[in-house]
Amino acid sequence: MDKKRGLKLIAIFSILAILVSIYLAYQHFAPEGSTWCNIGKYFSCDIVNKSEFSTLDGVFNLFLKVLFDRDFYFYFPIPNAIISILVFLFILGASIKLQYSNHYWFMREKSVINSIRYLMIFSIIYAAFLIYIESEVLKSWCIFCLVLDVLILKITYLIFAIEVKE
């Protein structure tokens, strides 16, 4: 894929991911539930987005429990949506800058692209674990979370489709 076209598409999908993540962060902290994202027991953004697994510590503690079969109590209550905003802001900035330059901050183009690739691989793994939590633990789906998962897949496909010159 043409580098410039791929980076433009990544920028567009990153903007969408940021907007979805901002909405999820807002709903995470909102005292009242969402009025139009809750379709019922099995499709409820509030059940998912206000659960203990909507933060890094909740996911991390469950992961360690599954891995080691004992309870852990790390306290690091940063919402997943905030981390998502930061990741996609980095990707947005890099995708815009790399359209016109061969570096971003202190990194060369190849390092930036590889960094985004690693971030997206980690994002897919993390999203898969969150999908497991929605499906098997909470038994409820967050529509906006699923939209974000699709955007993660699209950006991952695009970043790996870009050819990087040595």
JSON list of C-alpha atoms in Angstrom, two decimals:
[
{"chain": "A", "resi": 1, "resn": "MET", "atom": "CA", "xyz": [0.00, 0.00, 0.00]},
{"chain": "A", "resi": 2, "resn": "ASP", "atom": "CA", "xyz": [1.12, 3.52, -0.73]},
{"chain": "A", "resi": 3, "resn": "LYS", "atom": "CA", "xyz": [2.63, 4.95, 2.45]},
{"chain": "A", "resi": 4, "resn": "LYS", "atom": "CA", "xyz": [0.94, 8.36, 2.24]},
{"chain": "A", "resi": 5, "resn": "ARG", "atom": "CA", "xyz": [-2.52, 6.89, 1.57]},
{"chain": "A", "resi": 6, "resn": "GLY", "atom": "CA", "xyz": [-2.13, 4.33, 4.36]},
{"chain": "A", "resi": 7, "resn": "LEU", "atom": "CA", "xyz": [-1.05, 7.00, 6.83]},
{"chain": "A", "resi": 8, "resn": "LYS", "atom": "CA", "xyz": [-4.02, 9.20, 5.87]},
{"chain": "A", "resi": 9, "resn": "LEU", "atom": "CA", "xyz": [-6.40, 6.31, 6.53]},
{"chain": "A", "resi": 10, "resn": "ILE", "atom": "CA", "xyz": [-4.66, 5.55, 9.83]},
{"chain": "A", "resi": 11, "resn": "ALA", "atom": "CA", "xyz": [-5.08, 9.22, 10.81]},
{"chain": "A", "resi": 12, "resn": "ILE", "atom": "CA", "xyz": [-8.80, 9.11, 10.00]},
{"chain": "A", "resi": 13, "resn": "PHE", "atom": "CA", "xyz": [-9.36, 5.86, 11.93]},
{"chain": "A", "resi": 14, "resn": "SER", "atom": "CA", "xyz": [-7.29, 7.22, 14.82]},
{"chain": "A", "resi": 15, "resn": "ILE", "atom": "CA", "xyz": [-9.53, 10.29, 15.02]},
{"chain": "A", "resi": 16, "resn": "LEU", "atom": "CA", "xyz": [-12.57, 8.01, 15.15]},
{"chain": "A", "resi": 17, "resn": "ALA", "atom": "CA", "xyz": [-10.90, 5.86, 17.83]},
{"chain": "A", "resi": 18, "resn": "ILE", "atom": "CA", "xyz": [-10.11, 8.97, 19.88]},
{"chain": "A", "resi": 19, "resn": "LEU", "atom": "CA", "xyz": [-13.72, 10.17, 19.65]},
{"chain": "A", "resi": 20, "resn": "VAL", "atom": "CA", "xyz": [-15.09, 6.76, 20.68]},
{"chain": "A", "resi": 21, "resn": "SER", "atom": "CA", "xyz": [-12.57, 6.58, 23.53]},
{"chain": "A", "resi": 22, "resn": "ILE", "atom": "CA", "xyz": [-13.48, 10.09, 24.72]},
{"chain": "A", "resi": 23, "resn": "TYR", "atom": "CA", "xyz": [-17.13, 9.06, 24.82]},
{"chain": "A", "resi": 24, "resn": "LEU", "atom": "CA", "xyz": [-16.26, 5.89, 26.76]},
{"chain": "A", "resi": 25, "resn": "ALA", "atom": "CA", "xyz": [-14.12, 7.87, 29.22]},
{"chain": "A", "resi": 26, "resn": "TYR", "atom": "CA", "xyz": [-16.94, 10.38, 29.68]},
{"chain": "A", "resi": 27, "resn": "GLN", "atom": "CA", "xyz": [-19.45, 7.58, 30.30]},
{"chain": "A", "resi": 28, "resn": "HIS", "atom": "CA", "xyz": [-17.06, 5.86, 32.70]},
{"chain": "A", "resi": 29, "resn": "PHE", "atom": "CA", "xyz": [-17.05, 8.92, 34.96]},
{"chain": "A", "resi": 30, "resn": "ALA", "atom": "CA", "xyz": [-20.64, 10.04, 34.33]},
{"chain": "A", "resi": 31, "resn": "PRO", "atom": "CA", "xyz": [-22.84, 9.69, 37.44]},
{"chain": "A", "resi": 32, "resn": "GLU", "atom": "CA", "xyz": [-25.81, 8.64, 35.32]},
{"chain": "A", "resi": 33, "resn": "GLY", "atom": "CA", "xyz": [-25.87, 5.84, 32.79]},
{"chain": "A", "resi": 34, "resn": "SER", "atom": "CA", "xyz": [-26.05, 6.20, 29.07]},
{"chain": "A", "resi": 35, "resn": "THR", "atom": "CA", "xyz": [-29.59, 6.61, 27.80]},
{"chain": "A", "resi": 36, "resn": "TRP", "atom": "CA", "xyz": [-29.11, 5.25, 24.32]},
{"chain": "A", "resi": 37, "resn": "CYS", "atom": "CA", "xyz": [-26.22, 2.80, 24.59]},
{"chain": "A", "resi": 38, "resn": "ASN", "atom": "CA", "xyz": [-28.11, 0.42, 26.87]},
{"chain": "A", "resi": 39, "resn": "ILE", "atom": "CA", "xyz": [-30.30, -1.82, 24.76]},
{"chain": "A", "resi": 40, "resn": "GLY", "atom": "CA", "xyz": [-30.90, -4.42, 27.42]},
{"chain": "A", "resi": 41, "resn": "LYS", "atom": "CA", "xyz": [-29.18, -6.90, 29.66]},
{"chain": "A", "resi": 42, "resn": "TYR", "atom": "CA", "xyz": [-26.90, -8.25, 26.92]},
{"chain": "A", "resi": 43, "resn": "PHE", "atom": "CA", "xyz": [-26.03, -4.93, 25.24]},
{"chain": "A", "resi": 44, "resn": "SER", "atom": "CA", "xyz": [-25.18, -2.40, 27.89]},
{"chain": "A", "resi": 45, "resn": "CYS", "atom": "CA", "xyz": [-22.30, 0.04, 27.71]},
{"chain": "A", "resi": 46, "resn": "ASP", "atom": "CA", "xyz": [-22.85, 0.86, 31.38]},
{"chain": "A", "resi": 47, "resn": "ILE", "atom": "CA", "xyz": [-22.47, -2.73, 32.59]},
{"chain": "A", "resi": 48, "resn": "VAL", "atom": "CA", "xyz": [-19.17, -2.97, 30.73]},
{"chain": "A", "resi": 49, "resn": "ASN", "atom": "CA", "xyz": [-17.89, 0.60, 31.06]},
{"chain": "A", "resi": 50, "resn": "LYS", "atom": "CA", "xyz": [-18.63, 0.97, 34.76]},
{"chain": "A", "resi": 51, "resn": "SER", "atom": "CA", "xyz": [-17.45, -2.50, 35.78]},
{"chain": "A", "resi": 52, "resn": "GLU", "atom": "CA", "xyz": [-14.29, -3.22, 37.71]},
{"chain": "A", "resi": 53, "resn": "PHE", "atom": "CA", "xyz": [-12.78, -4.35, 34.40]},
{"chain": "A", "resi": 54, "resn": "SER", "atom": "CA", "xyz": [-13.08, -0.92, 32.79]},
{"chain": "A", "resi": 55, "resn": "THR", "atom": "CA", "xyz": [-9.81, 0.08, 34.48]},
{"chain": "A", "resi": 56, "resn": "LEU", "atom": "CA", "xyz": [-6.28, -1.21, 34.14]},
{"chain": "A", "resi": 57, "resn": "ASP", "atom": "CA", "xyz": [-6.20, -2.68, 37.63]},
{"chain": "A", "resi": 58, "resn": "GLY", "atom": "CA", "xyz": [-9.41, -4.64, 37.13]},
{"chain": "A", "resi": 59, "resn": "VAL", "atom": "CA", "xyz": [-8.15, -6.21, 33.92]},
{"chain": "A", "resi": 60, "resn": "PHE", "atom": "CA", "xyz": [-4.67, -6.76, 35.33]},
{"chain": "A", "resi": 61, "resn": "ASN", "atom": "CA", "xyz": [-5.98, -8.42, 38.50]},
{"chain": "A", "resi": 62, "resn": "LEU", "atom": "CA", "xyz": [-8.25, -10.74, 36.50]},
{"chain": "A", "resi": 63, "resn": "PHE", "atom": "CA", "xyz": [-5.41, -11.61, 34.12]},
{"chain": "A", "resi": 64, "resn": "LEU", "atom": "CA", "xyz": [-3.15, -12.52, 37.05]},
{"chain": "A", "resi": 65, "resn": "LYS", "atom": "CA", "xyz": [-5.95, -14.52, 38.67]},
{"chain": "A", "resi": 66, "resn": "VAL", "atom": "CA", "xyz": [-6.48, -16.51, 35.46]},
{"chain": "A", "resi": 67, "resn": "LEU", "atom": "CA", "xyz": [-2.73, -16.97, 35.06]},
{"chain": "A", "resi": 68, "resn": "PHE", "atom": "CA", "xyz": [-1.82, -17.89, 38.66]},
{"chain": "A", "resi": 69, "resn": "ASP", "atom": "CA", "xyz": [-5.20, -19.02, 40.05]},
{"chain": "A", "resi": 70, "resn": "ARG", "atom": "CA", "xyz": [-5.13, -16.70, 43.05]},
{"chain": "A", "resi": 71, "resn": "ASP", "atom": "CA", "xyz": [-6.45, -13.24, 43.87]},
{"chain": "A", "resi": 72, "resn": "PHE", "atom": "CA", "xyz": [-4.39, -10.12, 43.32]},
{"chain": "A", "resi": 73, "resn": "TYR", "atom": "CA", "xyz": [-5.25, -6.60, 44.47]},
{"chain": "A", "resi": 74, "resn": "PHE", "atom": "CA", "xyz": [-3.25, -4.07, 42.51]},
{"chain": "A", "resi": 75, "resn": "TYR", "atom": "CA", "xyz": [-4.80, -0.62, 42.65]},
{"chain": "A", "resi": 76, "resn": "PHE", "atom": "CA", "xyz": [-4.24, 1.41, 39.49]},
{"chain": "A", "resi": 77, "resn": "PRO", "atom": "CA", "xyz": [-7.70, 2.76, 38.58]},
{"chain": "A", "resi": 78, "resn": "ILE", "atom": "CA", "xyz": [-6.96, 4.37, 35.22]},
{"chain": "A", "resi": 79, "resn": "PRO", "atom": "CA", "xyz": [-9.82, 3.73, 32.77]},
{"chain": "A", "resi": 80, "resn": "ASN", "atom": "CA", "xyz": [-8.99, 1.72, 29.67]},
{"chain": "A", "resi": 81, "resn": "ALA", "atom": "CA", "xyz": [-10.54, 4.52, 27.63]},
{"chain": "A", "resi": 82, "resn": "ILE", "atom": "CA", "xyz": [-7.95, 7.03, 28.88]},
{"chain": "A", "resi": 83, "resn": "ILE", "atom": "CA", "xyz": [-5.10, 4.71, 27.84]},
{"chain": "A", "resi": 84, "resn": "SER", "atom": "CA", "xyz": [-6.83, 4.30, 24.48]},
{"chain": "A", "resi": 85, "resn": "ILE", "atom": "CA", "xyz": [-7.00, 8.07, 23.99]},
{"chain": "A", "resi": 86, "resn": "LEU", "atom": "CA", "xyz": [-3.26, 8.40, 24.68]},
{"chain": "A", "resi": 87, "resn": "VAL", "atom": "CA", "xyz": [-2.33, 5.54, 22.34]},
{"chain": "A", "resi": 88, "resn": "PHE", "atom": "CA", "xyz": [-4.41, 6.88, 19.47]},
{"chain": "A", "resi": 89, "resn": "LEU", "atom": "CA", "xyz": [-3.18, 10.45, 20.01]},
{"chain": "A", "resi": 90, "resn": "PHE", "atom": "CA", "xyz": [0.37, 9.14, 19.54]},
{"chain": "A", "resi": 91, "resn": "ILE", "atom": "CA", "xyz": [-0.67, 7.21, 16.42]},
{"chain": "A", "resi": 92, "resn": "LEU", "atom": "CA", "xyz": [-2.56, 10.21, 15.03]},
{"chain": "A", "resi": 93, "resn": "GLY", "atom": "CA", "xyz": [0.41, 12.52, 15.55]},
{"chain": "A", "resi": 94, "resn": "ALA", "atom": "CA", "xyz": [2.82, 10.03, 14.03]},
{"chain": "A", "resi": 95, "resn": "SER", "atom": "CA", "xyz": [0.60, 9.26, 11.03]},
{"chain": "A", "resi": 96, "resn": "ILE", "atom": "CA", "xyz": [0.20, 12.96, 10.22]},
{"chain": "A", "resi": 97, "resn": "LYS", "atom": "CA", "xyz": [3.89, 13.82, 10.72]},
{"chain": "A", "resi": 98, "resn": "LEU", "atom": "CA", "xyz": [5.15, 10.82, 8.71]},
{"chain": "A", "resi": 99, "resn": "GLN", "atom": "CA", "xyz": [3.15, 11.94, 5.69]},
{"chain": "A", "resi": 100, "resn": "TYR", "atom": "CA", "xyz": [5.46, 14.94, 5.37]},
{"chain": "A", "resi": 101, "resn": "SER", "atom": "CA", "xyz": [8.67, 13.86, 7.10]},
{"chain": "A", "resi": 102, "resn": "ASN", "atom": "CA", "xyz": [10.78, 10.78, 7.78]},
{"chain": "A", "resi": 103, "resn": "HIS", "atom": "CA", "xyz": [10.83, 11.18, 11.56]},
{"chain": "A", "resi": 104, "resn": "TYR", "atom": "CA", "xyz": [8.55, 11.79, 14.53]},
{"chain": "A", "resi": 105, "resn": "TRP", "atom": "CA", "xyz": [9.94, 13.31, 17.70]},
{"chain": "A", "resi": 106, "resn": "PHE", "atom": "CA", "xyz": [13.34, 11.67, 18.11]},
{"chain": "A", "resi": 107, "resn": "MET", "atom": "CA", "xyz": [12.57, 8.52, 16.08]},
{"chain": "A", "resi": 108, "resn": "ARG", "atom": "CA", "xyz": [13.11, 7.73, 12.44]},
{"chain": "A", "resi": 109, "resn": "GLU", "atom": "CA", "xyz": [10.25, 6.57, 10.24]},
{"chain": "A", "resi": 110, "resn": "LYS", "atom": "CA", "xyz": [11.01, 2.84, 10.49]},
{"chain": "A", "resi": 111, "resn": "SER", "atom": "CA", "xyz": [11.16, 2.99, 14.30]},
{"chain": "A", "resi": 112, "resn": "VAL", "atom": "CA", "xyz": [7.89, 4.91, 14.48]},
{"chain": "A", "resi": 113, "resn": "ILE", "atom": "CA", "xyz": [6.10, 2.46, 12.18]},
{"chain": "A", "resi": 114, "resn": "ASN", "atom": "CA", "xyz": [7.48, -0.49, 14.16]},
{"chain": "A", "resi": 115, "resn": "SER", "atom": "CA", "xyz": [6.41, 1.17, 17.43]},
{"chain": "A", "resi": 116, "resn": "ILE", "atom": "CA", "xyz": [2.89, 1.58, 16.06]},
{"chain": "A", "resi": 117, "resn": "ARG", "atom": "CA", "xyz": [2.91, -2.04, 14.92]},
{"chain": "A", "resi": 118, "resn": "TYR", "atom": "CA", "xyz": [3.89, -3.23, 18.41]},
{"chain": "A", "resi": 119, "resn": "LEU", "atom": "CA", "xyz": [1.27, -0.96, 19.99]},
{"chain": "A", "resi": 120, "resn": "MET", "atom": "CA", "xyz": [-1.39, -2.39, 17.70]},
{"chain": "A", "resi": 121, "resn": "ILE", "atom": "CA", "xyz": [-0.39, -6.00, 18.37]},
{"chain": "A", "resi": 122, "resn": "PHE", "atom": "CA", "xyz": [-0.63, -5.30, 22.09]},
{"chain": "A", "resi": 123, "resn": "SER", "atom": "CA", "xyz": [-3.96, -3.50, 21.49]},
{"chain": "A", "resi": 124, "resn": "ILE", "atom": "CA", "xyz": [-5.39, -6.54, 19.71]},
{"chain": "A", "resi": 125, "resn": "ILE", "atom": "CA", "xyz": [-4.32, -8.83, 22.55]},
{"chain": "A", "resi": 126, "resn": "TYR", "atom": "CA", "xyz": [-5.75, -6.45, 25.15]},
{"chain": "A", "resi": 127, "resn": "ALA", "atom": "CA", "xyz": [-8.98, -6.03, 23.14]},
{"chain": "A", "resi": 128, "resn": "ALA", "atom": "CA", "xyz": [-9.30, -9.82, 22.84]},
{"chain": "A", "resi": 129, "resn": "PHE", "atom": "CA", "xyz": [-8.99, -10.13, 26.61]},
{"chain": "A", "resi": 130, "resn": "LEU", "atom": "CA", "xyz": [-11.66, -7.42, 27.04]},
{"chain": "A", "resi": 131, "resn": "ILE", "atom": "CA", "xyz": [-13.91, -9.27, 24.61]},
{"chain": "A", "resi": 132, "resn": "TYR", "atom": "CA", "xyz": [-13.41, -12.38, 26.74]},
{"chain": "A", "resi": 133, "resn": "ILE", "atom": "CA", "xyz": [-14.43, -10.36, 29.81]},
{"chain": "A", "resi": 134, "resn": "GLU", "atom": "CA", "xyz": [-17.54, -9.02, 28.07]},
{"chain": "A", "resi": 135, "resn": "SER", "atom": "CA", "xyz": [-18.53, -12.45, 26.83]},
{"chain": "A", "resi": 136, "resn": "GLU", "atom": "CA", "xyz": [-17.63, -14.76, 29.72]},
{"chain": "A", "resi": 137, "resn": "VAL", "atom": "CA", "xyz": [-17.48, -12.61, 32.85]},
{"chain": "A", "resi": 138, "resn": "LEU", "atom": "CA", "xyz": [-19.92, -9.73, 32.40]},
{"chain": "A", "resi": 139, "resn": "LYS", "atom": "CA", "xyz": [-22.14, -11.46, 29.83]},
{"chain": "A", "resi": 140, "resn": "SER", "atom": "CA", "xyz": [-22.92, -8.08, 28.29]},
{"chain": "A", "resi": 141, "resn": "TRP", "atom": "CA", "xyz": [-21.60, -6.25, 25.24]},
{"chain": "A", "resi": 142, "resn": "CYS", "atom": "CA", "xyz": [-20.59, -2.61, 24.88]},
{"chain": "A", "resi": 143, "resn": "ILE", "atom": "CA", "xyz": [-21.38, -1.43, 21.36]},
{"chain": "A", "resi": 144, "resn": "PHE", "atom": "CA", "xyz": [-18.86, 1.41, 21.49]},
{"chain": "A", "resi": 145, "resn": "CYS", "atom": "CA", "xyz": [-16.18, -0.97, 22.77]},
{"chain": "A", "resi": 146, "resn": "LEU", "atom": "CA", "xyz": [-16.86, -3.24, 19.80]},
{"chain": "A", "resi": 147, "resn": "VAL", "atom": "CA", "xyz": [-16.61, -0.26, 17.43]},
{"chain": "A", "resi": 148, "resn": "LEU", "atom": "CA", "xyz": [-13.25, 0.54, 19.00]},
{"chain": "A", "resi": 149, "resn": "ASP", "atom": "CA", "xyz": [-12.16, -3.08, 18.49]},
{"chain": "A", "resi": 150, "resn": "VAL", "atom": "CA", "xyz": [-13.01, -2.83, 14.78]},
{"chain": "A", "resi": 151, "resn": "LEU", "atom": "CA", "xyz": [-11.01, 0.40, 14.51]},
{"chain": "A", "resi": 152, "resn": "ILE", "atom": "CA", "xyz": [-8.06, -1.33, 16.20]},
{"chain": "A", "resi": 153, "resn": "LEU", "atom": "CA", "xyz": [-8.23, -4.11, 13.61]},
{"chain": "A", "resi": 154, "resn": "LYS", "atom": "CA", "xyz": [-8.43, -1.62, 10.73]},
{"chain": "A", "resi": 155, "resn": "ILE", "atom": "CA", "xyz": [-5.45, 0.40, 11.95]},
{"chain": "A", "resi": 156, "resn": "THR", "atom": "CA", "xyz": [-3.47, -2.79, 12.55]},
{"chain": "A", "resi": 157, "resn": "TYR", "atom": "CA", "xyz": [-4.16, -3.98, 9.01]},
{"chain": "A", "resi": 158, "resn": "LEU", "atom": "CA", "xyz": [-3.17, -0.62, 7.56]},
{"chain": "A", "resi": 159, "resn": "ILE", "atom": "CA", "xyz": [0.06, -0.22, 9.55]},
{"chain": "A", "resi": 160, "resn": "PHE", "atom": "CA", "xyz": [1.22, -3.67, 8.45]},
{"chain": "A", "resi": 161, "resn": "ALA", "atom": "CA", "xyz": [0.23, -2.97, 4.83]},
{"chain": "A", "resi": 162, "resn": "ILE", "atom": "CA", "xyz": [2.52, 0.05, 4.65]},
{"chain": "A", "resi": 163, "resn": "GLU", "atom": "CA", "xyz": [5.87, -0.69, 3.07]},
{"chain": "A", "resi": 164, "resn": "VAL", "atom": "CA", "xyz": [8.76, 0.81, 4.98]},
{"chain": "A", "resi": 165, "resn": "LYS", "atom": "CA", "xyz": [12.03, 1.51, 3.22]},
{"chain": "A", "resi": 166, "resn": "GLU", "atom": "CA", "xyz": [15.28, 0.80, 5.02]}
]
